[in-house]
Amino acid sequence: MTLPNIPQPGTGPVVFEEGAGSGKSPVLGQLIAQARAAGKRLTVIDAKQTEKRTPVAVPYIPDPHNKQLLPLGVDPSNSRPITLDLDLYPHLLIAGGTGSGVSSTLRLITAHTVATGGTVDVIDPRRVGLAEFEGVPGVSITTDPAGFAAQIEAFHAEMKRRYEQSAKGPRRILAVDDLATSLMAARSFASSAVLKRAVQLLGKVAFAGRAAGMHLALSGVDRGTLRRMGDAALQDAVTVLLLGRTTRMTAQHLGVDPQLRRTYPGAAVLKTPGTTGRQIALSFLTPEQARIVANRPPIAD
C-alpha cells in the first residue's frame, strides 16, 4: 500500500484506505465531504479484513473539542463508529491471545493520545509490540525489565502530585503490552515486595487517576494480578476490551457476557462499567500509519 502525502494541519483530510473495492458508505462519504469543506484533518482507517465480513472504513477524526473520544472501531451490525470517552472511562484492560489484536489496539491508543496532545509511557517487554513509536515525541518506551517497577512508581507519583496540587495537566497514559510477561521478566531485577507494590500502585491509579488526567491501558492482566489490583472493585473503575477467542471463564471473570461472539480476527467485546458488553469490530492502524498520525503536530485547542 502506498501512503498518501500528508498535508499540513488544517489544510485538508488525510485518508488511509486498505483493500481495493471495499467501497465507502454514504455516512463515510458525507464525513469526508464535511471534513474537506471545513479544512479539518480526517483519517479513514479500515477495520481488519476477515473471512466473515468485508472491510469497513472507520472514520478517525481528532476533534479539538472532543479529544477525549477514542475511536476504537465500529458496530458490526450497522458499521457505525464506536468511540470510548476517556473522560468517562479512563482505564482499559485488554484481554486476548496472540494475534487477536492486542498490540494493534495499544498502537491505536498511543497514536491517538499523542495526536491529541497527550503523552504515553510504554512498557514493552517483548520490544516489538510498539517499536514503531521509538523516537516519537510524547512517547517514552521502557523495554528493560529492570526499569518496569520504577516506571510504574514514577507514573503513580505523577498522579499523586497532580491530585494533591489539583493540577490535571495533559492527558497521560501508561500502556503496558502484556503486564503478566512484564512482571515475570522483572522478577530477576526486583524483589517480590517491590513488584507487589507496583501492582498495588496500578490499582490506585485505576481508582484515582481520572481526576488527574492519568490513564491505564493494560494488556495481559492475569487473575492473580487482578486480585492484587482490587479485583471485584476494579470492575467498577475500568473498561474491558475482550479480543478474539478467549475462554468462557475469562469472559465471566471480567464481567463480560460469554454469549457475545468473537469468532473472527478483529472481533471484540467492549464492556464499560455497569454493563455486560457490546460487540465491536476493531479499528486498525499499521505501524507506518500510527507513526505518521503520532508524528503530526498536536491539534491545538
Tab-separated table of N, CA, C and O in Angstrom, residues 22 45 58 81 116 124 152 201 209 228 259 299:
chain	number	residue	atom	x	y	z
A	22	SER	N	-13.279	-1.958	-1.516
A	22	SER	CA	-14.064	-2.062	-0.283
A	22	SER	C	-15.219	-1.075	-0.276
A	22	SER	O	-16.209	-1.271	0.405
A	45	ILE	N	-9.714	4.735	8.593
A	45	ILE	CA	-8.979	3.523	8.921
A	45	ILE	C	-9.870	2.328	8.622
A	45	ILE	O	-10.989	2.239	9.127
A	58	VAL	N	-13.482	2.998	8.928
A	58	VAL	CA	-13.816	3.580	10.221
A	58	VAL	C	-13.257	4.998	10.288
A	58	VAL	O	-12.052	5.181	10.186
A	81	PRO	N	-19.528	4.104	13.846
A	81	PRO	CA	-18.340	4.201	14.696
A	81	PRO	C	-18.669	4.045	16.180
A	81	PRO	O	-19.726	4.489	16.649
A	116	THR	N	-3.479	13.997	19.876
A	116	THR	CA	-4.388	14.947	20.517
A	116	THR	C	-3.736	15.658	21.705
A	116	THR	O	-4.416	16.188	22.577
A	124	ASP	N	7.111	-2.250	27.247
A	124	ASP	CA	7.036	-3.235	26.170
A	124	ASP	C	8.112	-4.295	26.372
A	124	ASP	O	9.221	-4.178	25.843
A	152	ILE	N	6.379	2.332	36.799
A	152	ILE	CA	5.055	2.366	37.425
A	152	ILE	C	5.066	3.292	38.640
A	152	ILE	O	4.128	4.072	38.855
A	201	LEU	N	0.037	-0.160	43.123
A	201	LEU	CA	0.003	1.226	42.643
A	201	LEU	C	-0.831	1.348	41.370
A	201	LEU	O	-1.509	2.351	41.165
A	209	GLY	N	-7.011	7.882	39.102
A	209	GLY	CA	-6.306	8.549	38.008
A	209	GLY	C	-7.144	9.501	37.182
A	209	GLY	O	-6.625	10.478	36.648
A	228	ARG	N	-4.666	-8.538	43.108
A	228	ARG	CA	-3.798	-7.595	43.831
A	228	ARG	C	-4.127	-6.141	43.488
A	228	ARG	O	-3.856	-5.246	44.282
A	259	GLN	N	-21.768	-15.063	25.946
A	259	GLN	CA	-22.533	-15.375	24.747
A	259	GLN	C	-22.218	-14.435	23.584
A	259	GLN	O	-22.546	-14.735	22.437
A	299	ILE	N	-3.110	18.623	17.728
A	299	ILE	CA	-4.200	19.547	17.422
A	299	ILE	C	-4.331	20.570	18.538
A	299	ILE	O	-4.383	20.224	19.721
